């Protein structure tokens, strides 16, 4: 069990409260949320290609303001709160504007991140940034956030090609085959 299992995001709880209080009503087949407070569908803004909602929650006499993606809000209202901080709501077809509940799935951060960029794309980002292109422009072109581009440039992600990345193997036969070149390691693995 991970340290982040059974923990929830504060914004997810706020969305849940808005739904439980009847302030937000999800329309899963259209990918929209209706507000009973404004008597209209919630307004969205574009943030890195995702539709986001700015909202205020009053609880215990205090007023909290936050912003959340529309697709995550729809997931919480229709399917419940994900029980891990690493859980992400993914668009199955890759279209960030398609927030229909049937196009959404819950996956881990590790599953979500790799398909957005490849090692080759990361190398292209580094090359083009060195030639003077902006992080913002590269982020828009490659369909990722500016922070993702910054992590690529700092080599926090995509440090080496995939074939050089370490892989955990559970099979003893595979371990013996990989360690066959070093008899000291082979005797320890037995």
PDB file of C-alpha atoms in Angstrom:
ATOM      1  CA  UNK A   1       0.000   0.000   0.000  1.00  0.00           C
ATOM      2  CA  UNK A   2       1.328   3.407  -0.978  1.00  0.00           C
ATOM      3  CA  UNK A   3       1.511   6.391   1.376  1.00  0.00           C
ATOM      4  CA  UNK A   4      -0.971   8.131  -0.901  1.00  0.00           C
ATOM      5  CA  UNK A   5      -3.575   5.354  -0.832  1.00  0.00           C
ATOM      6  CA  UNK A   6      -6.785   6.137   1.047  1.00  0.00           C
ATOM      7  CA  UNK A   7      -6.028   9.867   0.935  1.00  0.00           C
ATOM      8  CA  UNK A   8      -8.242  12.242  -1.005  1.00  0.00           C
ATOM      9  CA  UNK A   9      -7.724  15.654  -2.550  1.00  0.00           C
ATOM     10  CA  UNK A  10      -9.353  18.602  -0.794  1.00  0.00           C
ATOM     11  CA  UNK A  11     -10.872  19.740  -4.095  1.00  0.00           C
ATOM     12  CA  UNK A  12     -12.455  16.299  -4.579  1.00  0.00           C
ATOM     13  CA  UNK A  13     -14.105  16.606  -1.175  1.00  0.00           C
ATOM     14  CA  UNK A  14     -15.310  20.123  -2.041  1.00  0.00           C
ATOM     15  CA  UNK A  15     -16.835  18.809  -5.288  1.00  0.00           C
ATOM     16  CA  UNK A  16     -18.479  15.974  -3.357  1.00  0.00           C
ATOM     17  CA  UNK A  17     -19.973  18.506  -0.907  1.00  0.00           C
ATOM     18  CA  UNK A  18     -21.323  20.633  -3.754  1.00  0.00           C
ATOM     19  CA  UNK A  19     -23.013  17.532  -5.172  1.00  0.00           C
ATOM     20  CA  UNK A  20     -24.320  16.348  -1.798  1.00  0.00           C
ATOM     21  CA  UNK A  21     -25.779  19.783  -1.066  1.00  0.00           C
ATOM     22  CA  UNK A  22     -27.509  19.806  -4.444  1.00  0.00           C
ATOM     23  CA  UNK A  23     -25.551  22.832  -5.667  1.00  0.00           C
ATOM     24  CA  UNK A  24     -24.080  20.931  -8.642  1.00  0.00           C
ATOM     25  CA  UNK A  25     -25.948  18.421 -10.786  1.00  0.00           C
ATOM     26  CA  UNK A  26     -23.864  16.393 -13.271  1.00  0.00           C
ATOM     27  CA  UNK A  27     -25.034  15.713 -16.807  1.00  0.00           C
ATOM     28  CA  UNK A  28     -22.712  12.803 -17.643  1.00  0.00           C
ATOM     29  CA  UNK A  29     -23.925  12.252 -21.211  1.00  0.00           C
ATOM     30  CA  UNK A  30     -23.188  15.863 -22.213  1.00  0.00           C
ATOM     31  CA  UNK A  31     -20.104  16.341 -20.025  1.00  0.00           C
ATOM     32  CA  UNK A  32     -21.529  19.376 -18.223  1.00  0.00           C
ATOM     33  CA  UNK A  33     -22.433  20.394 -14.669  1.00  0.00           C
ATOM     34  CA  UNK A  34     -25.541  22.405 -13.832  1.00  0.00           C
ATOM     35  CA  UNK A  35     -25.430  24.848 -10.912  1.00  0.00           C
ATOM     36  CA  UNK A  36     -28.651  25.221  -8.922  1.00  0.00           C
ATOM     37  CA  UNK A  37     -27.203  28.403  -7.417  1.00  0.00           C
ATOM     38  CA  UNK A  38     -26.787  30.245 -10.742  1.00  0.00           C
ATOM     39  CA  UNK A  39     -29.561  28.302 -12.526  1.00  0.00           C
ATOM     40  CA  UNK A  40     -27.173  27.697 -15.436  1.00  0.00           C
ATOM     41  CA  UNK A  41     -24.387  25.336 -16.473  1.00  0.00           C
ATOM     42  CA  UNK A  42     -21.100  26.128 -14.743  1.00  0.00           C
ATOM     43  CA  UNK A  43     -18.797  28.351 -16.760  1.00  0.00           C
ATOM     44  CA  UNK A  44     -15.433  26.917 -17.728  1.00  0.00           C
ATOM     45  CA  UNK A  45     -12.088  28.430 -18.632  1.00  0.00           C
ATOM     46  CA  UNK A  46      -9.345  26.869 -20.729  1.00  0.00           C
ATOM     47  CA  UNK A  47      -6.234  25.869 -18.770  1.00  0.00           C
ATOM     48  CA  UNK A  48      -3.600  24.025 -20.826  1.00  0.00           C
ATOM     49  CA  UNK A  49      -6.351  22.665 -23.047  1.00  0.00           C
ATOM     50  CA  UNK A  50      -8.507  21.425 -20.152  1.00  0.00           C
ATOM     51  CA  UNK A  51     -11.845  22.972 -19.236  1.00  0.00           C
ATOM     52  CA  UNK A  52     -11.598  24.159 -15.622  1.00  0.00           C
ATOM     53  CA  UNK A  53     -14.106  25.466 -13.110  1.00  0.00           C
ATOM     54  CA  UNK A  54     -13.418  28.188 -10.542  1.00  0.00           C
ATOM     55  CA  UNK A  55     -15.641  27.732  -7.511  1.00  0.00           C
ATOM     56  CA  UNK A  56     -16.218  28.892  -3.971  1.00  0.00           C
ATOM     57  CA  UNK A  57     -17.172  26.613  -1.101  1.00  0.00           C
ATOM     58  CA  UNK A  58     -18.565  27.955   2.145  1.00  0.00           C
ATOM     59  CA  UNK A  59     -18.037  25.583   5.053  1.00  0.00           C
ATOM     60  CA  UNK A  60     -17.930  26.263   8.772  1.00  0.00           C
ATOM     61  CA  UNK A  61     -18.373  29.988   8.280  1.00  0.00           C
ATOM     62  CA  UNK A  62     -15.312  30.204   6.022  1.00  0.00           C
ATOM     63  CA  UNK A  63     -15.115  30.762   2.291  1.00  0.00           C
ATOM     64  CA  UNK A  64     -12.706  28.641   0.218  1.00  0.00           C
ATOM     65  CA  UNK A  65     -11.878  29.336  -3.433  1.00  0.00           C
ATOM     66  CA  UNK A  66     -10.386  26.810  -5.780  1.00  0.00           C
ATOM     67  CA  UNK A  67     -10.141  25.651  -9.389  1.00  0.00           C
ATOM     68  CA  UNK A  68     -10.673  22.118 -10.653  1.00  0.00           C
ATOM     69  CA  UNK A  69     -10.839  20.466 -14.059  1.00  0.00           C
ATOM     70  CA  UNK A  70     -14.333  19.817 -15.376  1.00  0.00           C
ATOM     71  CA  UNK A  71     -13.581  16.180 -16.177  1.00  0.00           C
ATOM     72  CA  UNK A  72     -12.365  15.497 -12.625  1.00  0.00           C
ATOM     73  CA  UNK A  73     -15.444  17.224 -11.159  1.00  0.00           C
ATOM     74  CA  UNK A  74     -17.700  15.101 -13.371  1.00  0.00           C
ATOM     75  CA  UNK A  75     -15.890  11.943 -12.275  1.00  0.00           C
ATOM     76  CA  UNK A  76     -16.283  12.774  -8.578  1.00  0.00           C
ATOM     77  CA  UNK A  77     -19.961  13.681  -8.966  1.00  0.00           C
ATOM     78  CA  UNK A  78     -20.808  10.577 -11.038  1.00  0.00           C
ATOM     79  CA  UNK A  79     -18.417   7.881  -9.810  1.00  0.00           C
ATOM     80  CA  UNK A  80     -17.185   9.054  -6.400  1.00  0.00           C
ATOM     81  CA  UNK A  81     -13.949  10.307  -4.881  1.00  0.00           C
ATOM     82  CA  UNK A  82     -10.768   8.465  -5.981  1.00  0.00           C
ATOM     83  CA  UNK A  83      -9.032   6.984  -2.926  1.00  0.00           C
ATOM     84  CA  UNK A  84      -5.473   7.894  -3.878  1.00  0.00           C
ATOM     85  CA  UNK A  85      -3.682  11.183  -4.365  1.00  0.00           C
ATOM     86  CA  UNK A  86      -2.017   9.674  -7.454  1.00  0.00           C
ATOM     87  CA  UNK A  87      -5.315   8.823  -9.163  1.00  0.00           C
ATOM     88  CA  UNK A  88      -5.952  10.868 -12.292  1.00  0.00           C
ATOM     89  CA  UNK A  89      -8.970  11.110 -14.547  1.00  0.00           C
ATOM     90  CA  UNK A  90      -7.923  10.448 -18.147  1.00  0.00           C
ATOM     91  CA  UNK A  91      -9.668  11.202 -21.435  1.00  0.00           C
ATOM     92  CA  UNK A  92      -9.736   7.833 -23.219  1.00  0.00           C
ATOM     93  CA  UNK A  93      -9.785   9.359 -26.709  1.00  0.00           C
ATOM     94  CA  UNK A  94      -7.176  12.019 -25.815  1.00  0.00           C
ATOM     95  CA  UNK A  95      -9.618  14.848 -26.626  1.00  0.00           C
ATOM     96  CA  UNK A  96      -9.549  17.194 -23.622  1.00  0.00           C
ATOM     97  CA  UNK A  97     -12.815  18.825 -24.708  1.00  0.00           C
ATOM     98  CA  UNK A  98     -14.726  15.507 -24.665  1.00  0.00           C
ATOM     99  CA  UNK A  99     -15.872  15.279 -21.031  1.00  0.00           C
ATOM    100  CA  UNK A 100     -18.636  12.701 -21.546  1.00  0.00           C
ATOM    101  CA  UNK A 101     -18.411  10.252 -18.617  1.00  0.00           C
ATOM    102  CA  UNK A 102     -18.018   7.280 -20.979  1.00  0.00           C
ATOM    103  CA  UNK A 103     -14.816   8.879 -22.296  1.00  0.00           C
ATOM    104  CA  UNK A 104     -13.264   9.170 -18.832  1.00  0.00           C
ATOM    105  CA  UNK A 105     -11.329   6.583 -16.851  1.00  0.00           C
ATOM    106  CA  UNK A 106      -9.420   6.562 -13.593  1.00  0.00           C
ATOM    107  CA  UNK A 107      -5.721   5.729 -13.919  1.00  0.00           C
ATOM    108  CA  UNK A 108      -2.545   6.310 -11.931  1.00  0.00           C
ATOM    109  CA  UNK A 109      -0.171   9.174 -12.609  1.00  0.00           C
ATOM    110  CA  UNK A 110       2.417   6.656 -13.796  1.00  0.00           C
ATOM    111  CA  UNK A 111      -0.029   5.329 -16.407  1.00  0.00           C
ATOM    112  CA  UNK A 112      -1.113   8.803 -17.525  1.00  0.00           C
ATOM    113  CA  UNK A 113       2.216  10.574 -17.990  1.00  0.00           C
ATOM    114  CA  UNK A 114       4.130   8.290 -20.402  1.00  0.00           C
ATOM    115  CA  UNK A 115       1.642   8.457 -23.267  1.00  0.00           C
ATOM    116  CA  UNK A 116       1.761  12.255 -23.447  1.00  0.00           C
ATOM    117  CA  UNK A 117       5.439  12.473 -24.406  1.00  0.00           C
ATOM    118  CA  UNK A 118       7.986  10.074 -25.823  1.00  0.00           C
ATOM    119  CA  UNK A 119      11.732  10.171 -25.277  1.00  0.00           C
ATOM    120  CA  UNK A 120      12.138  11.366 -28.866  1.00  0.00           C
ATOM    121  CA  UNK A 121       9.684  14.222 -28.247  1.00  0.00           C
ATOM    122  CA  UNK A 122      11.599  15.164 -25.078  1.00  0.00           C
ATOM    123  CA  UNK A 123      14.838  15.307 -27.071  1.00  0.00           C
ATOM    124  CA  UNK A 124      13.079  17.469 -29.682  1.00  0.00           C
ATOM    125  CA  UNK A 125      11.877  19.827 -26.911  1.00  0.00           C
ATOM    126  CA  UNK A 126      15.441  20.145 -25.574  1.00  0.00           C
ATOM    127  CA  UNK A 127      16.875  20.804 -29.048  1.00  0.00           C
ATOM    128  CA  UNK A 128      14.272  23.401 -29.992  1.00  0.00           C
ATOM    129  CA  UNK A 129      14.492  25.177 -26.627  1.00  0.00           C
ATOM    130  CA  UNK A 130      18.272  25.406 -27.068  1.00  0.00           C
ATOM    131  CA  UNK A 131      17.574  27.057 -30.440  1.00  0.00           C
ATOM    132  CA  UNK A 132      15.458  29.708 -28.697  1.00  0.00           C
ATOM    133  CA  UNK A 133      11.853  28.471 -28.690  1.00  0.00           C
ATOM    134  CA  UNK A 134       9.834  29.334 -25.581  1.00  0.00           C
ATOM    135  CA  UNK A 135       8.646  26.802 -23.014  1.00  0.00           C
ATOM    136  CA  UNK A 136       5.074  28.041 -23.433  1.00  0.00           C
ATOM    137  CA  UNK A 137       5.133  27.569 -27.203  1.00  0.00           C
ATOM    138  CA  UNK A 138       6.643  24.095 -26.905  1.00  0.00           C
ATOM    139  CA  UNK A 139       4.080  23.115 -24.252  1.00  0.00           C
ATOM    140  CA  UNK A 140       1.199  24.136 -26.511  1.00  0.00           C
ATOM    141  CA  UNK A 141       2.637  22.350 -29.528  1.00  0.00           C
ATOM    142  CA  UNK A 142       3.327  19.084 -27.680  1.00  0.00           C
ATOM    143  CA  UNK A 143       0.059  19.195 -25.703  1.00  0.00           C
ATOM    144  CA  UNK A 144       1.610  19.227 -22.232  1.00  0.00           C
ATOM    145  CA  UNK A 145       1.880  21.774 -19.436  1.00  0.00           C
ATOM    146  CA  UNK A 146       4.714  24.274 -19.138  1.00  0.00           C
ATOM    147  CA  UNK A 147       5.861  22.501 -15.975  1.00  0.00           C
ATOM    148  CA  UNK A 148       6.195  19.248 -17.975  1.00  0.00           C
ATOM    149  CA  UNK A 149       8.412  21.039 -20.495  1.00  0.00           C
ATOM    150  CA  UNK A 150      10.468  22.550 -17.659  1.00  0.00           C
ATOM    151  CA  UNK A 151      10.977  19.073 -16.122  1.00  0.00           C
ATOM    152  CA  UNK A 152      12.145  17.739 -19.495  1.00  0.00           C
ATOM    153  CA  UNK A 153      14.602  20.642 -19.860  1.00  0.00           C
ATOM    154  CA  UNK A 154      15.964  20.082 -16.339  1.00  0.00           C
ATOM    155  CA  UNK A 155      16.195  16.343 -17.089  1.00  0.00           C
ATOM    156  CA  UNK A 156      13.906  15.536 -14.180  1.00  0.00           C
ATOM    157  CA  UNK A 157      11.983  13.385 -16.669  1.00  0.00           C
ATOM    158  CA  UNK A 158      13.164  11.508 -19.769  1.00  0.00           C
ATOM    159  CA  UNK A 159      16.818  11.395 -18.664  1.00  0.00           C
ATOM    160  CA  UNK A 160      17.652   8.386 -20.805  1.00  0.00           C
ATOM    161  CA  UNK A 161      16.044   6.353 -23.585  1.00  0.00           C
ATOM    162  CA  UNK A 162      13.515   3.729 -22.447  1.00  0.00           C
ATOM    163  CA  UNK A 163      15.823   0.761 -23.140  1.00  0.00           C
ATOM    164  CA  UNK A 164      18.327   2.134 -20.604  1.00  0.00           C
ATOM    165  CA  UNK A 165      15.761   2.606 -17.849  1.00  0.00           C
ATOM    166  CA  UNK A 166      15.908   0.012 -15.044  1.00  0.00           C
ATOM    167  CA  UNK A 167      13.125  -2.555 -15.063  1.00  0.00           C
ATOM    168  CA  UNK A 168      12.033  -4.612 -12.079  1.00  0.00           C
ATOM    169  CA  UNK A 169      11.597  -8.291 -12.906  1.00  0.00           C
ATOM    170  CA  UNK A 170       9.908 -10.768 -10.603  1.00  0.00           C
ATOM    171  CA  UNK A 171      10.940 -14.006 -12.318  1.00  0.00           C
ATOM    172  CA  UNK A 172      14.054 -15.750 -10.906  1.00  0.00           C
ATOM    173  CA  UNK A 173      14.744 -17.228 -14.360  1.00  0.00           C
ATOM    174  CA  UNK A 174      14.849 -13.748 -15.869  1.00  0.00           C
ATOM    175  CA  UNK A 175      17.117 -12.520 -13.047  1.00  0.00           C
ATOM    176  CA  UNK A 176      19.541 -15.418 -13.603  1.00  0.00           C
ATOM    177  CA  UNK A 177      19.598 -14.749 -17.345  1.00  0.00           C
ATOM    178  CA  UNK A 178      20.386 -11.040 -16.733  1.00  0.00           C
ATOM    179  CA  UNK A 179      23.075 -11.780 -14.129  1.00  0.00           C
ATOM    180  CA  UNK A 180      24.758 -14.630 -16.046  1.00  0.00           C
ATOM    181  CA  UNK A 181      27.744 -12.435 -16.905  1.00  0.00           C
ATOM    182  CA  UNK A 182      28.703 -11.985 -13.225  1.00  0.00           C
ATOM    183  CA  UNK A 183      29.083 -15.253 -11.279  1.00  0.00           C
ATOM    184  CA  UNK A 184      29.127 -13.414  -7.901  1.00  0.00           C
ATOM    185  CA  UNK A 185      25.697 -11.915  -8.627  1.00  0.00           C
ATOM    186  CA  UNK A 186      24.365 -15.215  -9.995  1.00  0.00           C
ATOM    187  CA  UNK A 187      25.270 -17.117  -6.817  1.00  0.00           C
ATOM    188  CA  UNK A 188      23.519 -14.462  -4.686  1.00  0.00           C
ATOM    189  CA  UNK A 189      20.363 -14.659  -6.820  1.00  0.00           C
ATOM    190  CA  UNK A 190      20.111 -18.465  -6.411  1.00  0.00           C
TER     191      UNK A 190
END
